[in-house]
Amino acid sequence: INISDSSSLENLRIKYFSRNGIYAQLFEDFKTLHKDEKPKYGKVLNDEKNIAQNIFDVLKNKIESKANKLEKLGYKNYKI
């Protein structure tokens, strides 16, 4: 995955974190597990989602920081 601008970042957010995204589907599928399996898989699923969300937040902050720096330098028509 190559995330280098706000558009690709938004596409990533939609694909993974939106209401119809991959994590939403995984949590839907989780509901079908036997009650004995839920604690084990629930922890893994939550941990993985939290890690992915943290990575997303870092990427978002980097892209926003880059955009702010370019704006301060007076660049008006740039693509991030």
mmCIF file of C-alpha atoms in Angstrom:
data_model
loop_
_atom_site.group_PDB
_atom_site.id
_atom_site.type_symbol
_atom_site.label_atom_id
_atom_site.label_comp_id
_atom_site.label_asym_id
_atom_site.label_seq_id
_atom_site.Cartn_x
_atom_site.Cartn_y
_atom_site.Cartn_z
ATOM 1 C CA ILE A 1 0.000 0.000 0.000
ATOM 2 C CA ASN A 2 1.365 3.381 -0.990
ATOM 3 C CA ILE A 3 -0.084 6.233 1.049
ATOM 4 C CA SER A 4 1.433 9.516 -0.037
ATOM 5 C CA ASP A 5 -1.454 11.949 -0.177
ATOM 6 C CA SER A 6 -4.728 12.795 1.527
ATOM 7 C CA SER A 7 -6.769 11.147 -1.217
ATOM 8 C CA SER A 8 -5.052 7.766 -0.867
ATOM 9 C CA LEU A 9 -5.295 8.089 2.912
ATOM 10 C CA GLU A 10 -9.041 8.653 2.670
ATOM 11 C CA ASN A 11 -9.390 5.627 0.395
ATOM 12 C CA LEU A 12 -7.544 3.566 2.997
ATOM 13 C CA ARG A 13 -9.822 4.857 5.765
ATOM 14 C CA ILE A 14 -12.927 3.944 3.785
ATOM 15 C CA LYS A 15 -11.596 0.505 2.851
ATOM 16 C CA TYR A 16 -10.674 -0.490 6.399
ATOM 17 C CA PHE A 17 -12.490 1.688 8.946
ATOM 18 C CA SER A 18 -15.794 2.757 7.404
ATOM 19 C CA ARG A 19 -19.169 1.302 8.329
ATOM 20 C CA ASN A 20 -18.876 -1.058 5.361
ATOM 21 C CA GLY A 21 -15.128 -1.551 5.648
ATOM 22 C CA ILE A 22 -13.031 -4.600 6.319
ATOM 23 C CA TYR A 23 -13.011 -4.239 10.097
ATOM 24 C CA ALA A 24 -16.773 -3.791 10.232
ATOM 25 C CA GLN A 25 -17.162 -7.001 8.246
ATOM 26 C CA LEU A 26 -14.729 -8.844 10.511
ATOM 27 C CA PHE A 27 -16.718 -7.764 13.557
ATOM 28 C CA GLU A 28 -19.911 -8.931 11.860
ATOM 29 C CA ASP A 29 -18.315 -12.299 11.164
ATOM 30 C CA PHE A 30 -17.121 -12.399 14.759
ATOM 31 C CA LYS A 31 -20.746 -12.532 15.904
ATOM 32 C CA THR A 32 -21.119 -15.957 14.291
ATOM 33 C CA LEU A 33 -18.339 -17.553 16.331
ATOM 34 C CA HIS A 34 -19.125 -20.022 19.078
ATOM 35 C CA LYS A 35 -19.175 -18.345 22.493
ATOM 36 C CA ASP A 36 -16.091 -20.324 23.551
ATOM 37 C CA GLU A 37 -14.062 -18.877 20.668
ATOM 38 C CA LYS A 38 -15.125 -15.261 21.102
ATOM 39 C CA PRO A 39 -12.713 -14.252 23.891
ATOM 40 C CA LYS A 40 -9.662 -15.515 21.993
ATOM 41 C CA TYR A 41 -10.596 -14.110 18.604
ATOM 42 C CA GLY A 42 -12.149 -10.959 20.043
ATOM 43 C CA LYS A 43 -8.878 -9.949 21.680
ATOM 44 C CA VAL A 44 -6.903 -10.578 18.490
ATOM 45 C CA LEU A 45 -9.406 -8.667 16.378
ATOM 46 C CA ASN A 46 -9.480 -5.693 18.753
ATOM 47 C CA ASP A 47 -5.696 -5.623 19.043
ATOM 48 C CA GLU A 48 -5.237 -5.744 15.266
ATOM 49 C CA LYS A 49 -7.790 -2.994 14.694
ATOM 50 C CA ASN A 50 -6.126 -0.797 17.317
ATOM 51 C CA ILE A 51 -2.707 -1.303 15.722
ATOM 52 C CA ALA A 52 -4.102 -0.479 12.282
ATOM 53 C CA GLN A 53 -5.862 2.609 13.664
ATOM 54 C CA ASN A 54 -2.628 3.804 15.283
ATOM 55 C CA ILE A 55 -0.724 3.371 12.004
ATOM 56 C CA PHE A 56 -3.479 5.236 10.168
ATOM 57 C CA ASP A 57 -3.301 8.100 12.698
ATOM 58 C CA VAL A 58 0.485 8.376 12.282
ATOM 59 C CA LEU A 59 0.144 8.524 8.483
ATOM 60 C CA LYS A 60 -2.615 11.106 8.747
ATOM 61 C CA ASN A 61 -0.512 13.299 11.048
ATOM 62 C CA LYS A 62 2.487 13.086 8.702
ATOM 63 C CA ILE A 63 0.437 14.045 5.666
ATOM 64 C CA GLU A 64 -1.267 16.907 7.506
ATOM 65 C CA SER A 65 2.092 18.144 8.796
ATOM 66 C CA LYS A 66 3.541 18.114 5.283
ATOM 67 C CA ALA A 67 0.527 20.036 3.968
ATOM 68 C CA ASN A 68 0.849 22.627 6.739
ATOM 69 C CA LYS A 69 4.553 23.146 6.024
ATOM 70 C CA LEU A 70 3.912 23.642 2.313
ATOM 71 C CA GLU A 71 1.096 26.057 3.064
ATOM 72 C CA LYS A 72 3.357 28.110 5.358
ATOM 73 C CA LEU A 73 5.899 28.288 2.529
ATOM 74 C CA GLY A 74 3.221 29.806 0.328
ATOM 75 C CA TYR A 75 2.448 26.862 -1.893
ATOM 76 C CA LYS A 76 -1.167 27.043 -2.897
ATOM 77 C CA ASN A 77 -1.480 24.512 -5.739
ATOM 78 C CA TYR A 78 0.163 21.347 -4.569
ATOM 79 C CA LYS A 79 -0.951 17.784 -4.276
ATOM 80 C CA ILE A 80 -0.465 15.889 -1.058
#
